[in-house]
Short mmCIF file of C-alpha atoms in Angstrom, two decimals:
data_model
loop_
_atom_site.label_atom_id
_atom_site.label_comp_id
_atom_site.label_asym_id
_atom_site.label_seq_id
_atom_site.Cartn_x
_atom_site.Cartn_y
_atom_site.Cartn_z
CA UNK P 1 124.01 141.99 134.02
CA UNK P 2 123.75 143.74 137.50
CA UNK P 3 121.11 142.38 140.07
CA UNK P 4 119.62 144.64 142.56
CA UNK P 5 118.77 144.12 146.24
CA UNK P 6 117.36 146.52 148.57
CA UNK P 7 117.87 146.42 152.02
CA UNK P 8 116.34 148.82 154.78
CA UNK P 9 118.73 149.50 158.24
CA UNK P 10 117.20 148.91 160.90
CA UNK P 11 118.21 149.66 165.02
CA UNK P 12 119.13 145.91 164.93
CA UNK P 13 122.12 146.69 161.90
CA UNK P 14 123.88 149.42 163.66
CA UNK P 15 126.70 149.22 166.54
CA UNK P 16 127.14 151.10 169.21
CA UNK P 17 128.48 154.43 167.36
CA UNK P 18 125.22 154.32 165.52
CA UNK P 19 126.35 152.49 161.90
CA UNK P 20 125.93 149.37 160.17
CA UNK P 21 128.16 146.84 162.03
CA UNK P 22 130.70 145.93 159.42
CA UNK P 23 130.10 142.53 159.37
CA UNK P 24 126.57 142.97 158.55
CA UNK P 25 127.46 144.38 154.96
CA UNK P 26 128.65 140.20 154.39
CA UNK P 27 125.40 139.72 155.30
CA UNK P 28 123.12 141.88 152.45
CA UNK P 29 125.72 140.52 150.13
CA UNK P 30 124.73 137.12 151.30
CA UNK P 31 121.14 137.32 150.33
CA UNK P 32 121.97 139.57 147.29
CA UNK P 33 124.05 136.70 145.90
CA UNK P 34 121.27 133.94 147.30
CA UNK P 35 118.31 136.22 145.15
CA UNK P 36 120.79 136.88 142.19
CA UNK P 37 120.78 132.59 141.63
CA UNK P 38 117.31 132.55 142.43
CA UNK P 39 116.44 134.67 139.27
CA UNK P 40 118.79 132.99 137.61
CA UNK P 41 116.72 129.78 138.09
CA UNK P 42 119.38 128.38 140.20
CA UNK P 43 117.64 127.09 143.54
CA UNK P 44 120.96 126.84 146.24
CA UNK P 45 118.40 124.48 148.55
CA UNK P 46 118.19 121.97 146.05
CA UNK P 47 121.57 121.58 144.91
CA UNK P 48 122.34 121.45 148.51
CA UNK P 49 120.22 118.27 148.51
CA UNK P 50 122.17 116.84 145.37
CA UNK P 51 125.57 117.62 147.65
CA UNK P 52 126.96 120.73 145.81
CA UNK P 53 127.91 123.42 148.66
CA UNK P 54 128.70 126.44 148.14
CA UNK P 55 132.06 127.69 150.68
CA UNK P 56 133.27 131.48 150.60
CA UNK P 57 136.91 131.10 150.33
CA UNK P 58 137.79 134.61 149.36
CA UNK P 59 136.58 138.22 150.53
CA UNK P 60 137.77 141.23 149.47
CA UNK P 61 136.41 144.38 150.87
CA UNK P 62 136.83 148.20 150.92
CA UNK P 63 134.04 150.14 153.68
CA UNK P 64 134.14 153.43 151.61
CA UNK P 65 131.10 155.65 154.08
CA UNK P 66 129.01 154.07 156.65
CA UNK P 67 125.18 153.08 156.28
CA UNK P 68 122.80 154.17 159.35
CA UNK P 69 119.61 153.85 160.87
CA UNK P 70 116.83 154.73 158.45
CA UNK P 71 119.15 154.25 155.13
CA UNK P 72 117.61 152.41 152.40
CA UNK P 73 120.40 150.36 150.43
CA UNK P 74 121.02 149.13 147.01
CA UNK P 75 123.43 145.80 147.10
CA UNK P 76 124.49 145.35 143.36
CA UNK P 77 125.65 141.75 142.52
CA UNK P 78 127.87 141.05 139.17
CA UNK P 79 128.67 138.17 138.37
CA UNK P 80 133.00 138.00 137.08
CA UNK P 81 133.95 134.60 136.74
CA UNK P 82 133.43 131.53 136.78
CA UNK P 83 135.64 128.99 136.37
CA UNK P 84 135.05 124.61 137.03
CA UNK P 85 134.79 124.73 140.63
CA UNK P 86 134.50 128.69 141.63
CA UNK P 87 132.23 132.04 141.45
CA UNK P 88 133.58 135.04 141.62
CA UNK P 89 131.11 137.71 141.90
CA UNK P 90 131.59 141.28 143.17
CA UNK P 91 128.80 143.49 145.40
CA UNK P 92 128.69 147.25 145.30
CA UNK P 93 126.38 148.86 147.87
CA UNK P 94 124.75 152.34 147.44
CA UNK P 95 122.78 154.69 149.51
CA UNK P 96 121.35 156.72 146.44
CA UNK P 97 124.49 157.26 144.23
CA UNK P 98 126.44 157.48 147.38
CA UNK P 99 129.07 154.34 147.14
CA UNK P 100 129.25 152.83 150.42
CA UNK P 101 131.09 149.18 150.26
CA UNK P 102 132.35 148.13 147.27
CA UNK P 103 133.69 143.48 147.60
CA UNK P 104 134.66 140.59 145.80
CA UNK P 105 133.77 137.61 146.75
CA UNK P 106 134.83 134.17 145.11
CA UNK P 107 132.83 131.12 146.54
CA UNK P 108 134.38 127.47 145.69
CA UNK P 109 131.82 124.76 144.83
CA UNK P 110 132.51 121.73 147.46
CA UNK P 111 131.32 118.33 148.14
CA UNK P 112 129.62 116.68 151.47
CA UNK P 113 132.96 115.76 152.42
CA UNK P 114 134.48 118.89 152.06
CA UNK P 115 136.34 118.80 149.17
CA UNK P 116 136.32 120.71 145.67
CA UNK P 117 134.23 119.64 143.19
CA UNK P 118 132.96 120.75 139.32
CA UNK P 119 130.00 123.46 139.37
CA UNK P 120 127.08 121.75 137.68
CA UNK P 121 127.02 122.61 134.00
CA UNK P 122 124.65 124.93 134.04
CA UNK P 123 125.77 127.29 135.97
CA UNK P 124 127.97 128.50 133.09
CA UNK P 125 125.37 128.63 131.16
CA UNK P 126 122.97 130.34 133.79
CA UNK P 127 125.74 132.74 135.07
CA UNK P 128 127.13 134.81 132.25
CA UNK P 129 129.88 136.51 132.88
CA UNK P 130 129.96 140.67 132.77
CA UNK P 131 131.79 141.84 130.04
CA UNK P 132 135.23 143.24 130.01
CA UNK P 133 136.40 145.95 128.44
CA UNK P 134 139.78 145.89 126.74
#
């Protein structure tokens, strides 16, 4: 199931040669992935509370054509895996049908104290997992 998140570039987005900084595109996937849980039912603030974190540990990304100023942007979210401790999700972000970034990003599920811990249960059960085709 792909989740959709639109995202408008502003002056604020753009570096000097007039396109989207390239650490801003970690940024839309950021809230893509935080709205993805949320319609999932899965509320990060309160498991934050309970002491599940959430660390990025993994980022994979190819910068395919530059967004800039004006663009309106579709950040697709996907969900791949997910095993006891990690997500793996990956982001592909679109100006029209234009493919602009495509990432995969695998976030590890950690404790106060820093260290690994099991995903809640239902995560696996909120989650699913795109299909893969053989």
């Amino acid at each position: 199931m792909v989740h959709h998140h639109n995202v408008k570039i502003y002056y604020e987005d753009t570096d000097a040669g007039g396109v989207v900084y390239y650490a801003n595109y970690l940024r839309y996937m950021e809230r893509a992935r935080t709205e993805l849980l949320a319609e999932r039912g899965i509320d990060v603030s309160s498991y934050h509370a309970k002491g599940y974190l959430f660390a990025v540990v993994n980022v994979d990304v190819q910068y395919k054509k530059p967004a800039v100023l004006g663009d309106l942007i579709d950040v697709t979210t996907e969900v791949q895996d997910v095993t006891n401790v990690t997500i793996t999700l990956s982001h592909r972000i679109f100006r029209g049908e234009t493919l602009l970034v495509e990432a995969n990003v695998r976030l590890a599920c950690i404790g106060k104290d820093g260290k690994p811990q099991r995903l809640p249960e239902e995560f696996t059960r909120l989650l699913p997992i795109k299909e893969k085709c053989l």
